[in-house]
Short mmCIF file of C-alpha atoms in Angstrom, two decimals:
data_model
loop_
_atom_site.label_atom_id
_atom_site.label_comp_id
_atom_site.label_asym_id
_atom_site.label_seq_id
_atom_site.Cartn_x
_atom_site.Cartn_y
_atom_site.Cartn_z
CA UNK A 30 39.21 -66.61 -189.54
CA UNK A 31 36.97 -67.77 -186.30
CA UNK A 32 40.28 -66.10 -184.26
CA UNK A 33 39.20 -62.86 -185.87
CA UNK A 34 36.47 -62.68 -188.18
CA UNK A 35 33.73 -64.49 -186.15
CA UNK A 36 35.86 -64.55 -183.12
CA UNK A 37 34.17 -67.89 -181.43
CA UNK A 38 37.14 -69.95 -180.77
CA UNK A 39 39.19 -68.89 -177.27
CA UNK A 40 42.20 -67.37 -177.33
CA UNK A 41 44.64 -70.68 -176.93
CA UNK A 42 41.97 -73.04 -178.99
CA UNK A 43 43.43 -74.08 -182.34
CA UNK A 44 42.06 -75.73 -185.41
CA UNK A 45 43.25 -79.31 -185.60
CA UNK A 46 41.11 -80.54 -188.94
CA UNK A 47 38.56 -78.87 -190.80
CA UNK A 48 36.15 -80.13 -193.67
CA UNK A 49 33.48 -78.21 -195.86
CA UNK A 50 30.24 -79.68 -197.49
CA UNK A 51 28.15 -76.58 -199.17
CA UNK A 52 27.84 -73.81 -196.96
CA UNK A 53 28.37 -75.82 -193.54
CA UNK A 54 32.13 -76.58 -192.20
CA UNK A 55 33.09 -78.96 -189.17
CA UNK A 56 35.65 -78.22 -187.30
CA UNK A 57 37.55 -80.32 -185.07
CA UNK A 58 40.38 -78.17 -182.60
CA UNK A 59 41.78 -78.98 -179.76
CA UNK A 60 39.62 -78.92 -176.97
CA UNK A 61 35.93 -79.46 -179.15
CA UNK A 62 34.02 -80.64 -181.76
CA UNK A 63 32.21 -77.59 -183.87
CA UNK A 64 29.32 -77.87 -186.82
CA UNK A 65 28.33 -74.66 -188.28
CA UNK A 66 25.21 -74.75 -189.87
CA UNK A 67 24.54 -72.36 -192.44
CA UNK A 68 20.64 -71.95 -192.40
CA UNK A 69 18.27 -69.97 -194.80
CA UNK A 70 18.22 -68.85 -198.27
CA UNK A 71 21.18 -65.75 -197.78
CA UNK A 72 22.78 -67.61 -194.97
CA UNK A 73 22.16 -64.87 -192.94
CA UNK A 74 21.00 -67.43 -189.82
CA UNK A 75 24.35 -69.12 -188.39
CA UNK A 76 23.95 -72.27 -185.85
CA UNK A 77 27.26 -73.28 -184.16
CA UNK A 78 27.11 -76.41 -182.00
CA UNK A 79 30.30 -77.39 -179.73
CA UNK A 80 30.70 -80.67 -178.30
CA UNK A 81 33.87 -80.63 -176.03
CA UNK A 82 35.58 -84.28 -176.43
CA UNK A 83 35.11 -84.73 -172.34
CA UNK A 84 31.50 -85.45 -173.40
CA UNK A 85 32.25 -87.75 -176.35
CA UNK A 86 31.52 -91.56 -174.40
CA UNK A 87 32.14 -93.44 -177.58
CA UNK A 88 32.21 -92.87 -181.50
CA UNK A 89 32.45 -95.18 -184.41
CA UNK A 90 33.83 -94.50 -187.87
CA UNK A 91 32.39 -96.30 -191.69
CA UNK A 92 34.04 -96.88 -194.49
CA UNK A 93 32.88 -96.30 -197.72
CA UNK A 94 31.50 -98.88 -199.43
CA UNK A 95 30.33 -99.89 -203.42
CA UNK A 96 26.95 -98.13 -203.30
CA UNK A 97 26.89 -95.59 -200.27
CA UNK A 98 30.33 -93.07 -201.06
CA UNK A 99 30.05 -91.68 -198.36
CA UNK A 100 32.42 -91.89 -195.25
CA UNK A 101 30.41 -91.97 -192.15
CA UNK A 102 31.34 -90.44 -188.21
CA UNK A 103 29.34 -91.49 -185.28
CA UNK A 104 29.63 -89.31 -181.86
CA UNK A 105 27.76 -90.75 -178.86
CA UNK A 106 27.56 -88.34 -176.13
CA UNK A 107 26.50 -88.00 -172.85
CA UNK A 108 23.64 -85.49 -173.77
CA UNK A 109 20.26 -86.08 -174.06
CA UNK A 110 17.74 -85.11 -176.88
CA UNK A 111 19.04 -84.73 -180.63
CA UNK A 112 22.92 -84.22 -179.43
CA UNK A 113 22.62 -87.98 -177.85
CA UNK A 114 23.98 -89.19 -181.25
CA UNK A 115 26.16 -86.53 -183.93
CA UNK A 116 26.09 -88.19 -187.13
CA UNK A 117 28.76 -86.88 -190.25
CA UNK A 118 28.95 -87.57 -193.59
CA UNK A 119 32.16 -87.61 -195.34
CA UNK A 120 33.05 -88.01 -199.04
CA UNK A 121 34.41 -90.89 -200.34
CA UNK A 122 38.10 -89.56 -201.78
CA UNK A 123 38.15 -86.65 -200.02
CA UNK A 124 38.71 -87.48 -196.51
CA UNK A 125 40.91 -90.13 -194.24
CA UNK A 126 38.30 -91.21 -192.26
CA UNK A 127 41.09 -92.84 -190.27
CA UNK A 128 43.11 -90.01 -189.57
CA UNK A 129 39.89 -88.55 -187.86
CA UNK A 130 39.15 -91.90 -186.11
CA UNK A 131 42.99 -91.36 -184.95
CA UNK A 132 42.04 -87.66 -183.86
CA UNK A 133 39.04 -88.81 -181.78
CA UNK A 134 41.25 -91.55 -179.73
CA UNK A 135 43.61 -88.95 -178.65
CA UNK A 136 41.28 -86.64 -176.95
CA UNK A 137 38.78 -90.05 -175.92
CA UNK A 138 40.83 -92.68 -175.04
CA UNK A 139 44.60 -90.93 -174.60
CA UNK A 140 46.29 -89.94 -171.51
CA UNK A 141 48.22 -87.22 -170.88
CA UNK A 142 51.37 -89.28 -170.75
CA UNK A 143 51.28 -90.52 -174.21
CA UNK A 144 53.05 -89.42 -176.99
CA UNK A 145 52.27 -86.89 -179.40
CA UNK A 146 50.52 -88.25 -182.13
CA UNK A 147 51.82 -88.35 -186.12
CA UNK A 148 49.83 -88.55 -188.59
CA UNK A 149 50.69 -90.16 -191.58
CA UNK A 150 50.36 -88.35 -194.72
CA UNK A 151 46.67 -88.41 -195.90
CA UNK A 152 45.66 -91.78 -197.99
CA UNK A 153 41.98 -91.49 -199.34
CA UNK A 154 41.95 -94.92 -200.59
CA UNK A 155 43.65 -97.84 -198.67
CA UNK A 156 41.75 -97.81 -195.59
CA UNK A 157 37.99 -96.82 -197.04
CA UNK A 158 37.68 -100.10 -199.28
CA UNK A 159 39.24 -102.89 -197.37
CA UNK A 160 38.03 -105.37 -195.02
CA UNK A 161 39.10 -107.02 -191.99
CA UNK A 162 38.59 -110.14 -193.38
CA UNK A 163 37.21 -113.81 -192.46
CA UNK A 164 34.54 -112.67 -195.33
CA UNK A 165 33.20 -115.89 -195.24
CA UNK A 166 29.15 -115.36 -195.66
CA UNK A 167 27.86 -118.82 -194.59
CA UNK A 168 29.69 -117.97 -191.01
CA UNK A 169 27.16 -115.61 -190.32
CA UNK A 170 24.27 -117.38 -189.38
CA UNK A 171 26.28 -118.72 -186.50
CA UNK A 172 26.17 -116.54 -183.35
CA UNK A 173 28.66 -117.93 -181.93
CA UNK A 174 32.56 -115.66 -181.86
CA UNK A 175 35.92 -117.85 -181.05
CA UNK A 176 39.22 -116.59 -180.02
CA UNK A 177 42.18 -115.27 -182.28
CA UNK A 178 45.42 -114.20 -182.30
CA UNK A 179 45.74 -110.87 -180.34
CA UNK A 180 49.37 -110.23 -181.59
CA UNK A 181 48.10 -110.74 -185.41
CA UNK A 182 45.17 -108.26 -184.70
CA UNK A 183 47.10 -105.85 -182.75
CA UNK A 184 49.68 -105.45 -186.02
CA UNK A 185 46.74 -104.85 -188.12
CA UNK A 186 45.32 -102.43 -186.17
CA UNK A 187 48.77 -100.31 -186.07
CA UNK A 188 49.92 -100.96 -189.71
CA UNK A 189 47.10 -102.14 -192.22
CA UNK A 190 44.61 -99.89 -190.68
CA UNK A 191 45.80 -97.36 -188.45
CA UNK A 192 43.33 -96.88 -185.71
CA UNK A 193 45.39 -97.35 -182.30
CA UNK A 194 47.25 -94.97 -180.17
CA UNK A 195 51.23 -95.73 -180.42
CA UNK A 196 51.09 -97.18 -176.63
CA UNK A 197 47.52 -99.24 -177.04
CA UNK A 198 47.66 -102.70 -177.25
CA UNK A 199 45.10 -105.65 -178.64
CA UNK A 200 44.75 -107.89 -175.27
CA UNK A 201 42.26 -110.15 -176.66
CA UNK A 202 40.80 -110.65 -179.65
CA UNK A 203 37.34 -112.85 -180.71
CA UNK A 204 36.22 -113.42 -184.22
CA UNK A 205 32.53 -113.69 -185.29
CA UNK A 206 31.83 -114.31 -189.07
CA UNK A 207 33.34 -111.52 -190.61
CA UNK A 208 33.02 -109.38 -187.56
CA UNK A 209 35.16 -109.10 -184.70
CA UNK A 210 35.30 -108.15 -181.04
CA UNK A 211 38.74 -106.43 -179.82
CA UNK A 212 39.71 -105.54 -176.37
CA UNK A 213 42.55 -103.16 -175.55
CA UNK A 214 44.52 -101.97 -172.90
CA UNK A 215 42.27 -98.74 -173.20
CA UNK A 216 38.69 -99.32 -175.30
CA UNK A 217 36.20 -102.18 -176.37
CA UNK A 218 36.15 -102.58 -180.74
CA UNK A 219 33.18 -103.77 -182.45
CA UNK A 220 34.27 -104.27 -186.21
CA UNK A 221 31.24 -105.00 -187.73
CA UNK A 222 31.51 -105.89 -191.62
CA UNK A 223 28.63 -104.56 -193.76
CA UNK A 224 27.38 -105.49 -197.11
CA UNK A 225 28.06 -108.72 -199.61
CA UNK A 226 31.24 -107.18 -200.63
CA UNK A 227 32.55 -106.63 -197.19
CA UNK A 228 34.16 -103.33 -198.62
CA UNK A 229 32.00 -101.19 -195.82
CA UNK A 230 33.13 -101.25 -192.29
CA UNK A 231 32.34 -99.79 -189.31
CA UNK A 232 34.70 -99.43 -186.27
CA UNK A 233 33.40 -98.73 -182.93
CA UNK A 234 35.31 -97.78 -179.82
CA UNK A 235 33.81 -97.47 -176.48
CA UNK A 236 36.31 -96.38 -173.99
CA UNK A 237 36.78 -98.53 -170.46
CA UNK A 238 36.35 -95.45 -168.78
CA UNK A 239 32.26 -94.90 -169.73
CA UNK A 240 31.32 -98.82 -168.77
CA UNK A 241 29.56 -98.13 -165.89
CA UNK A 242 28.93 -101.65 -165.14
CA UNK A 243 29.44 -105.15 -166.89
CA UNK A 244 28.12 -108.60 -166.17
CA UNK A 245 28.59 -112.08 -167.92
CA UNK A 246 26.45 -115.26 -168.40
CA UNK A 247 27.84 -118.80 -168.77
CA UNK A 248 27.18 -121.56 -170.96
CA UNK A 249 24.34 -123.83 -170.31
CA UNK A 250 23.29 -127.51 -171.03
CA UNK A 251 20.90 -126.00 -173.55
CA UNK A 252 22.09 -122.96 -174.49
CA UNK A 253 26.14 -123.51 -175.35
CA UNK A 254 26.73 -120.07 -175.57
CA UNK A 255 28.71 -117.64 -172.87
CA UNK A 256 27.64 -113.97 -173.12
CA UNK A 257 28.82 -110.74 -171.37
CA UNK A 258 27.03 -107.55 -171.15
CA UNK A 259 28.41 -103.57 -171.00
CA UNK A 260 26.46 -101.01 -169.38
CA UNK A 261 27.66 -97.78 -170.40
CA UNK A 262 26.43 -94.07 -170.11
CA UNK A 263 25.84 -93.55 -173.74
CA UNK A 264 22.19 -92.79 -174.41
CA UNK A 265 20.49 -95.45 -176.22
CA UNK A 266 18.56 -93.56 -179.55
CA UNK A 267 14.57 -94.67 -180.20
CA UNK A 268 13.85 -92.52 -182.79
CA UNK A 269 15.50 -89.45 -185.17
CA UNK A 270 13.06 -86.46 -183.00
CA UNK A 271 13.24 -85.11 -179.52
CA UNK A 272 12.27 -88.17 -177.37
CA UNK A 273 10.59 -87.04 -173.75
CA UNK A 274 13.31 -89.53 -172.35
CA UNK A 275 16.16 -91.72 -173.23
CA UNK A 276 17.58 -94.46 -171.66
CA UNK A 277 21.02 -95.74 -171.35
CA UNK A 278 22.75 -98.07 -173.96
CA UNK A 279 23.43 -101.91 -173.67
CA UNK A 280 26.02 -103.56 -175.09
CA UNK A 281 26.05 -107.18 -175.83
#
């Protein structure tokens, strides 16, 4: 259809993934993101916004959880204004949020040496309603994250919930509450646990290649705590309109 109908995909481009809500579709091929918004009462008025995956400096995926159904996507670019930050909502049961996270790490985070990827066959429920783990609620009001197991972590993250690239590894690994802090031979993972339940998740991946800069702070006689900072070039959001500038987001 946008091969010969609409005609606004280029002549090698193909359609990797698509998805539907109302009137609007997303499309995800293989050299862009595209989100066409129907607009108006007869649809007459057609937006189409393309975000090429080179400009994609880090995206995190949500799972589902009790109350919200949705599935959400997070894209954060390296433009400015209102395309700083693409968010998507994705129904609960309809969608592999995974297999889209899996998507996304090919074109951020994969080189052109790896293998091709293969997908699994679609599973709308195993990966949207579990956990991590270490669900432990009194652990949260300490700050402080400790080392685990990277070989543990790295099986989960292959098997149990299929987020990594066949040939990326779990280096090190730092739990904090129910959250945790992964570093891989390619991107940085904040798994950050959400809710009493712990059923919604959110995984974040910011690729090596967009830190810009990094710097880290040791423990003191006061404060016990060692901290490290990543400065990337993903714009840091202040508020849902067009801000007259945006700044660059911190990572702690």
């Amino acid at each position: 259809e946008f091969h010969t109908n609409t005609k606004i995909l280029l002549d090698d481009e193909k359609v990797l993934m698509a998805f539907k809500a109302g009137r609007d579709v997303t499309l995800f091929t293989t050299i862009r993101i595209m989100i066409i918004d129907v607009q108006g009462l007869v649809g007459c008025k057609i937006q189409y916004t393309s975000i090429p995956y080179r400009s994609v400096h880090a995206f995190s995926v949500e799972s589902a959880g009790i109350w919200d159904r949705d599935s959400e996507l997070n894209l954060y670019t390296r433009n400015r204004w209102h395309l700083a930050k693409v968010d998507m909502d994705f129904r609960s049961g309809k969608t592999d949020i995974m297999q889209i996270q899996k998507l996304l790490s090919g074109f951020v985070v994969g080189l052109p040496t790896d293998s091709k990827i293969v997908f699994a066959p679609k599973n709308y429920s195993k990966h949207e309603r579990k956990a991590v783990g270490w669900n432990s609620l009194a652990a949260g009001f300490f700050d402080n994250s400790k080392e685990i197991g990277s070989t543990e972590i790295n099986d989960k993250l292959h098997t149990d919930i299929p987020m990594l690239l066949e040939e990326e590894r779990v280096l090190r690994a730092f739990a904090q509450a129910r959250d945790m802090f992964v570093y891989t031979n390619r991107r940085f993972i904040i798994i950050d646990t959400k809710g009493l339940s712990g059923q919604r998740v959110k995984y974040k991946s910011i690729p090596y290649k967009h830190v810009d800069a990094f710097e880290f702070e040791t423990a003191g006689h006061l404060d016990r705590d060692a901290e490290i900072y990543l400065y990337s070039t993903i714009s840091s959001i202040y508020s849902n309109g067009i801000p007259r500038s945006v700044g660059l987001l911190q990572t702690k």
